XYZ file of C-alpha atoms in Angstrom:
317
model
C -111.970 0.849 -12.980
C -114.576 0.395 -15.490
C -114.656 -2.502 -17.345
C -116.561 -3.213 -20.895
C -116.756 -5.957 -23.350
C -118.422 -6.248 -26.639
C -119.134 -8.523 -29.320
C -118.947 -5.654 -32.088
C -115.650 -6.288 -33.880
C -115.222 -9.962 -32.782
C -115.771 -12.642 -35.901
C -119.108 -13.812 -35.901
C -117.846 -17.670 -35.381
C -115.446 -16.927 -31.882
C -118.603 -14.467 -30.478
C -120.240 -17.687 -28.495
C -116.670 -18.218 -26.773
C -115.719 -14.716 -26.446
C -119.112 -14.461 -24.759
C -118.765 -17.382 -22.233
C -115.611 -15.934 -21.285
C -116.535 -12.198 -20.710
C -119.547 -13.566 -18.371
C -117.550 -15.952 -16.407
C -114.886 -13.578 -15.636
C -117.609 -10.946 -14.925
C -119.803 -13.060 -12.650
C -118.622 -16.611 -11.690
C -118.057 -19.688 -14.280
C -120.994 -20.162 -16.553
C -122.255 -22.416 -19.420
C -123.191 -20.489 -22.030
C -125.573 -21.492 -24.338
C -127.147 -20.072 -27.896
C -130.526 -21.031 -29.616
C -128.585 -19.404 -33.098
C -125.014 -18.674 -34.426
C -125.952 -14.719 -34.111
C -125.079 -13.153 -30.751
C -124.669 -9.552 -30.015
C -123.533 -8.965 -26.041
C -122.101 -5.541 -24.166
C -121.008 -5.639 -20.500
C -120.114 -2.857 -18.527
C -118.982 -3.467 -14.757
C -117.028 -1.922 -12.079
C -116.061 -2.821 -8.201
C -117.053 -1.366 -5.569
C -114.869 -2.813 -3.175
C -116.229 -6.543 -2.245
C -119.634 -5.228 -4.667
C -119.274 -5.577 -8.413
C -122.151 -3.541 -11.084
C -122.691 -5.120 -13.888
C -124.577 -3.896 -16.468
C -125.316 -6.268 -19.493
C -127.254 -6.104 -22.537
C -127.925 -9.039 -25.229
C -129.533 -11.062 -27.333
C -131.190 -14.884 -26.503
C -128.969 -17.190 -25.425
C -129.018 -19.264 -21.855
C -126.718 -18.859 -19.106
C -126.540 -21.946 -16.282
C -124.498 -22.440 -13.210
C -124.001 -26.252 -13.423
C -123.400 -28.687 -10.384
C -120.143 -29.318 -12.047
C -119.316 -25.274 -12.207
C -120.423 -24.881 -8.547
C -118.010 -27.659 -7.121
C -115.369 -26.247 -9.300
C -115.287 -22.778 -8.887
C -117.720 -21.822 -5.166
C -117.451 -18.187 -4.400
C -120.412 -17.331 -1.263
C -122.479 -14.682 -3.292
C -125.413 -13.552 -4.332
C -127.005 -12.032 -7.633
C -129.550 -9.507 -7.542
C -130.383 -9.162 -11.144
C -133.195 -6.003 -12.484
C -134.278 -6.493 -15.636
C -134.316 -3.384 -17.665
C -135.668 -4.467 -20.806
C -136.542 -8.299 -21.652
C -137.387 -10.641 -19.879
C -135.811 -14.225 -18.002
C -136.828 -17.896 -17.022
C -134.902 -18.009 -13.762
C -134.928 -21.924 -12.285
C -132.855 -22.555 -8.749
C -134.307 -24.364 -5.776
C -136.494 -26.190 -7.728
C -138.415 -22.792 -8.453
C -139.500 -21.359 -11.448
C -139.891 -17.597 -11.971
C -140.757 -15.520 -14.941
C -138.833 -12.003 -14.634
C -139.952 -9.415 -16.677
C -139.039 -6.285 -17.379
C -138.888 -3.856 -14.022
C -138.839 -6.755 -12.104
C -135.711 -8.604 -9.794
C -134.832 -11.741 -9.206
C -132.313 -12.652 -6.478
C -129.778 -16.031 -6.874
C -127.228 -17.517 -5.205
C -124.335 -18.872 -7.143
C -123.354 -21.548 -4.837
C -126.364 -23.474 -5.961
C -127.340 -24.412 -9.592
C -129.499 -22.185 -11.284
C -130.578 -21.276 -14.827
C -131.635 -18.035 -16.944
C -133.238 -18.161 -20.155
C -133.062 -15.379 -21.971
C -135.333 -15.788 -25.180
C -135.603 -12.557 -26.275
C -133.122 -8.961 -26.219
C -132.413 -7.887 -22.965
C -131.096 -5.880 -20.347
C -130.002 -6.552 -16.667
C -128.240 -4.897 -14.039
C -126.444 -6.960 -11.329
C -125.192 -6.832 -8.232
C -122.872 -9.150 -7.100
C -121.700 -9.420 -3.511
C -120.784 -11.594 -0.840
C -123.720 -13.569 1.131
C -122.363 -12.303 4.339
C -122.883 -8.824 3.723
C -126.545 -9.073 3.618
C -126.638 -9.650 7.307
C -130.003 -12.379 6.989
C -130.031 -15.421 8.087
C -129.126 -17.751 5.382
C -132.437 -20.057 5.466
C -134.603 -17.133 5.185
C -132.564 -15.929 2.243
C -133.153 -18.909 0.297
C -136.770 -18.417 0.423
C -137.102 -15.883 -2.113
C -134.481 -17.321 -4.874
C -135.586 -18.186 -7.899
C -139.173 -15.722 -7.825
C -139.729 -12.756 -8.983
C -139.534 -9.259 -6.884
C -141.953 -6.601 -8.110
C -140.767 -3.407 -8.426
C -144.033 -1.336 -9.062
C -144.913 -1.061 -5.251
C -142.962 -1.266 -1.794
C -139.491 -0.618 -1.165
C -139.102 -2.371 -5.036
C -140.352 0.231 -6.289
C -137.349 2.721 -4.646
C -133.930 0.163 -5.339
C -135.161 -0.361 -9.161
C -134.837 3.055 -10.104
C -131.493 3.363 -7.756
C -129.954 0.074 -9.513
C -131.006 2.131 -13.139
C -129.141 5.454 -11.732
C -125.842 3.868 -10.185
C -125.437 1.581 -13.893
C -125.637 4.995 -15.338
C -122.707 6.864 -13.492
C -120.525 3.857 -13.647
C -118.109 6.140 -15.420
C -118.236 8.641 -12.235
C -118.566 6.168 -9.829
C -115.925 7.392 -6.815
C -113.500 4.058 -6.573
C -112.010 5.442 -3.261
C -114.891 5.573 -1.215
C -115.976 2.113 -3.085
C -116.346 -0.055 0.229
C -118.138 2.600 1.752
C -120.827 2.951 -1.218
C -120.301 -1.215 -1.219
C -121.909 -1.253 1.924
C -124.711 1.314 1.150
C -125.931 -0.810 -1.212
C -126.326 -4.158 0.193
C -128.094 -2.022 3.169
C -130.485 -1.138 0.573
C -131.072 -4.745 -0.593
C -130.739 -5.913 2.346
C -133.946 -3.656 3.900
C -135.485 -4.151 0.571
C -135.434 -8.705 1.125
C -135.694 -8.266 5.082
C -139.078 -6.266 4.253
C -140.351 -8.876 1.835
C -139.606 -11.753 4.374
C -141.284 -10.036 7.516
C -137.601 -9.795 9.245
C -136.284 -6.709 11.326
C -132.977 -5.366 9.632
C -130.029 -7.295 10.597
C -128.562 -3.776 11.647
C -131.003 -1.283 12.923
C -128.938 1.424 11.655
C -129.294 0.473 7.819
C -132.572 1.447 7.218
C -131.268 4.594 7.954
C -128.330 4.481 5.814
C -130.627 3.037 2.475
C -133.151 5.616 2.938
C -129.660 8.165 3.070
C -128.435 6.287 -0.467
C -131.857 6.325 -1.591
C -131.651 10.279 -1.449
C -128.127 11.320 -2.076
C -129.052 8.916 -5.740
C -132.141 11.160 -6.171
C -130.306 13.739 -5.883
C -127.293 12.775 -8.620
C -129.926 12.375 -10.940
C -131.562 15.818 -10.666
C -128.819 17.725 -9.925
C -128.940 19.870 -13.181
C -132.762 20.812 -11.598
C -132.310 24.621 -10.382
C -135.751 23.920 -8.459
C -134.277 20.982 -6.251
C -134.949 21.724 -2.928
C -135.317 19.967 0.665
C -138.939 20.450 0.395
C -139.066 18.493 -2.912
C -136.504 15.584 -2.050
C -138.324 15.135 1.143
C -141.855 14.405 -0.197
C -139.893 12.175 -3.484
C -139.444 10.400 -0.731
C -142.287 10.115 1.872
C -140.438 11.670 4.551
C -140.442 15.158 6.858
C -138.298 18.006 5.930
C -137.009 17.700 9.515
C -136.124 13.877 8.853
C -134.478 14.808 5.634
C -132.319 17.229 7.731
C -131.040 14.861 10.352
C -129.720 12.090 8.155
C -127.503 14.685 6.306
C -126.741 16.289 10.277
C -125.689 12.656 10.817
C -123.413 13.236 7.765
C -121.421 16.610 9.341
C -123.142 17.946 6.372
C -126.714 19.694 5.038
C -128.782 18.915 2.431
C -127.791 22.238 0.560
C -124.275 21.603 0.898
C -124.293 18.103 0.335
C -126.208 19.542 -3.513
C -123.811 22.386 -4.246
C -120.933 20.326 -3.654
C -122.027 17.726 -6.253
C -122.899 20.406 -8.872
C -119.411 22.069 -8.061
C -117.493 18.418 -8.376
C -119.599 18.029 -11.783
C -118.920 21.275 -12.883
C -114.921 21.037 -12.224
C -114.937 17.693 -14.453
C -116.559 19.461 -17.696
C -114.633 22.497 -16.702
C -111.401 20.089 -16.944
C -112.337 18.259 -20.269
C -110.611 19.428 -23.488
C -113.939 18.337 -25.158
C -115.639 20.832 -24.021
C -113.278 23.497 -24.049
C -115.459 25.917 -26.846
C -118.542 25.587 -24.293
C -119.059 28.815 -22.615
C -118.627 28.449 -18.792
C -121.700 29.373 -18.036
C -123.807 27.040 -20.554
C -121.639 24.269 -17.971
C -123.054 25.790 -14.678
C -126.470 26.127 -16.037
C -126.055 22.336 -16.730
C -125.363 21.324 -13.168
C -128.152 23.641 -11.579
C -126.675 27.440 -11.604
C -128.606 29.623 -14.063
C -127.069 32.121 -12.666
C -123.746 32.803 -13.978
C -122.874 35.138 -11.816
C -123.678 33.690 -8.582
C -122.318 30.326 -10.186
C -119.105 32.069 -10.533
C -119.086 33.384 -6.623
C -119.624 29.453 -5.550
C -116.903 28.005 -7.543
C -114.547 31.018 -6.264
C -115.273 30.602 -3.074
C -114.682 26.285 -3.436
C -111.805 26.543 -5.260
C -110.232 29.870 -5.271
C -110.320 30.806 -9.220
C -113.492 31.529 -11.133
C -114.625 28.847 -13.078
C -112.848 30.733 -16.102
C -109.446 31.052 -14.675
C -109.422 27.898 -13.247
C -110.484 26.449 -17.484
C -107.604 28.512 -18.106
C -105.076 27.155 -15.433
C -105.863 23.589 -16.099
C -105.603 24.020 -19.799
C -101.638 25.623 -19.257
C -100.906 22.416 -17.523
């Protein structure tokens, strides 16, 4: 279920403590703290079975995770945290890192640590269990507190994934949350193994983030009519034939695998009242069918109605 919080609408005098609150239930306890009386905050976040997604926008203010907090209230995790806009001081370890904006920091909440956030900004984090990374603890600590590029390397693939996953919170399949859990911390976890010169902990997940890496790619363009195996293959540095066998490894293909998620985004616009006035086809145009015709042979054949009759059907219920 998604969750949001936001300052708008709370008095101006209870934001600080409405703040401190929100994060610490979000994350893990923290000690908030604000350079001014004017504080502006949104957080959106969701679970994903033992993963939560936060997404979290605001204005300065410091958040630390005290000895005192850390003996109170341990919890085994980690924080990978991409800064979307703004930037962070991020102390832990007796490091200091400046994060700026593209960049990712990782930190582990059962140790003290710091961010200073002096100016707006906007993070996405992940928050899972240590144990799911699957890297030897030691080696993890080596790159808390400092900053991970995302303009080159395997960065430069789990930034925009992290961007594209906070943006379909809202459509974010709870059900098959552990499963997508999982995914994700593969992805990380190739992402930090790389980075520290270690061979995956499983040598099945590089397989599995480069399979995340491309079913995300392909959420995001699915209203492109031109998406093809061709194109997702070389987005992503890899053979056609590759491409092929991690969706075979699926009991699905790549073509299948896209129709389907047009389809499933299709049925939900088809299903909302707001957009009951919208012609049918202007929605499968939307989710890559310019064809209206052969749009309306696909969603037959899926779900047994036409995409009109099956408006019409849900709308007598």
């Amino acid at each position: 279920m998604l969750y949001i919080a936001h300052t708008a609408g709370v008095p101006a005098e209870e934001r600080q403590d409405f703040w401190q609150d929100v994060v610490s239930s979000a994350f893990v306890p923290l000690e908030a703290v604000f350079p001014t009386k004017r504080f502006e905050g949104k957080l959106r976040s969701t679970s994903l079975g033992p993963l939560d997604v936060i997404d979290v926008d605001t204005t300065a203010h410091q958040a630390r995770r005290t000895p005192r907090l850390v003996s109170a209230a341990p919890s085994d995790s980690l924080k990978l945290g991409l800064f979307v806009k703004g930037r962070g001081r991020l102390e832990q370890d007796g490091r200091q890192a400046v994060v700026g904006t593209g960049e990712m920091a990782v930190y582990d909440t059962d140790r003290p640590y710091w961010l200073d956030f002096d100016e707006p900004t906007r993070m996405v984090v992940l928050l899972f269990p240590r144990a799911m990374l699957g890297l030897p603890h030691d080696r993890v600590d080596e790159v808390t507190g400092r900053s991970i590029p995302s303009a080159g390397g395997l960065g430069a693939l789990v930034a925009p994934f992290l961007l594209r996953l906070a943006a379909q919170l809202d459509d974010v399949e709870v059900r098959d949350g552990a499963r997508l859990a999982g995914n994700v911390v593969d992805l990380v976890a190739t992402m930090l193994a790389d980075r520290l010169d270690l061979p995956p902990a499983d040598p099945d997940a590089a397989r599995r983030a480069m399979l995340l890496r491309i079913t995300s790619y392909i959420e995001g363009h699915l209203g492109d009519p031109g998406l093809d195996p061709a194109r997702i293959a070389a987005a992503h540095h890899i053979s056609t034939r590759y491409l092929h066998k991690l969706f075979s490894a699926e009991s699905t293909t790549v073509a299948a695998w896209i129709r389907t998620r047009r389809l499933e985004r299709c049925v939900r616009d088809l299903r909302d009242p707001l957009q009951a006035a919208r012609p049918v086809s202007a929605i499968g145009a939307q989710w890559g069918f310019p064809d209206a015709s052969h749009f309306s042979r696909l969603f037959k054949a899926a779900y047994g109605l036409s995409p009109r009759d099956y408006r019409s059907a849900v709308g007598d219920h």
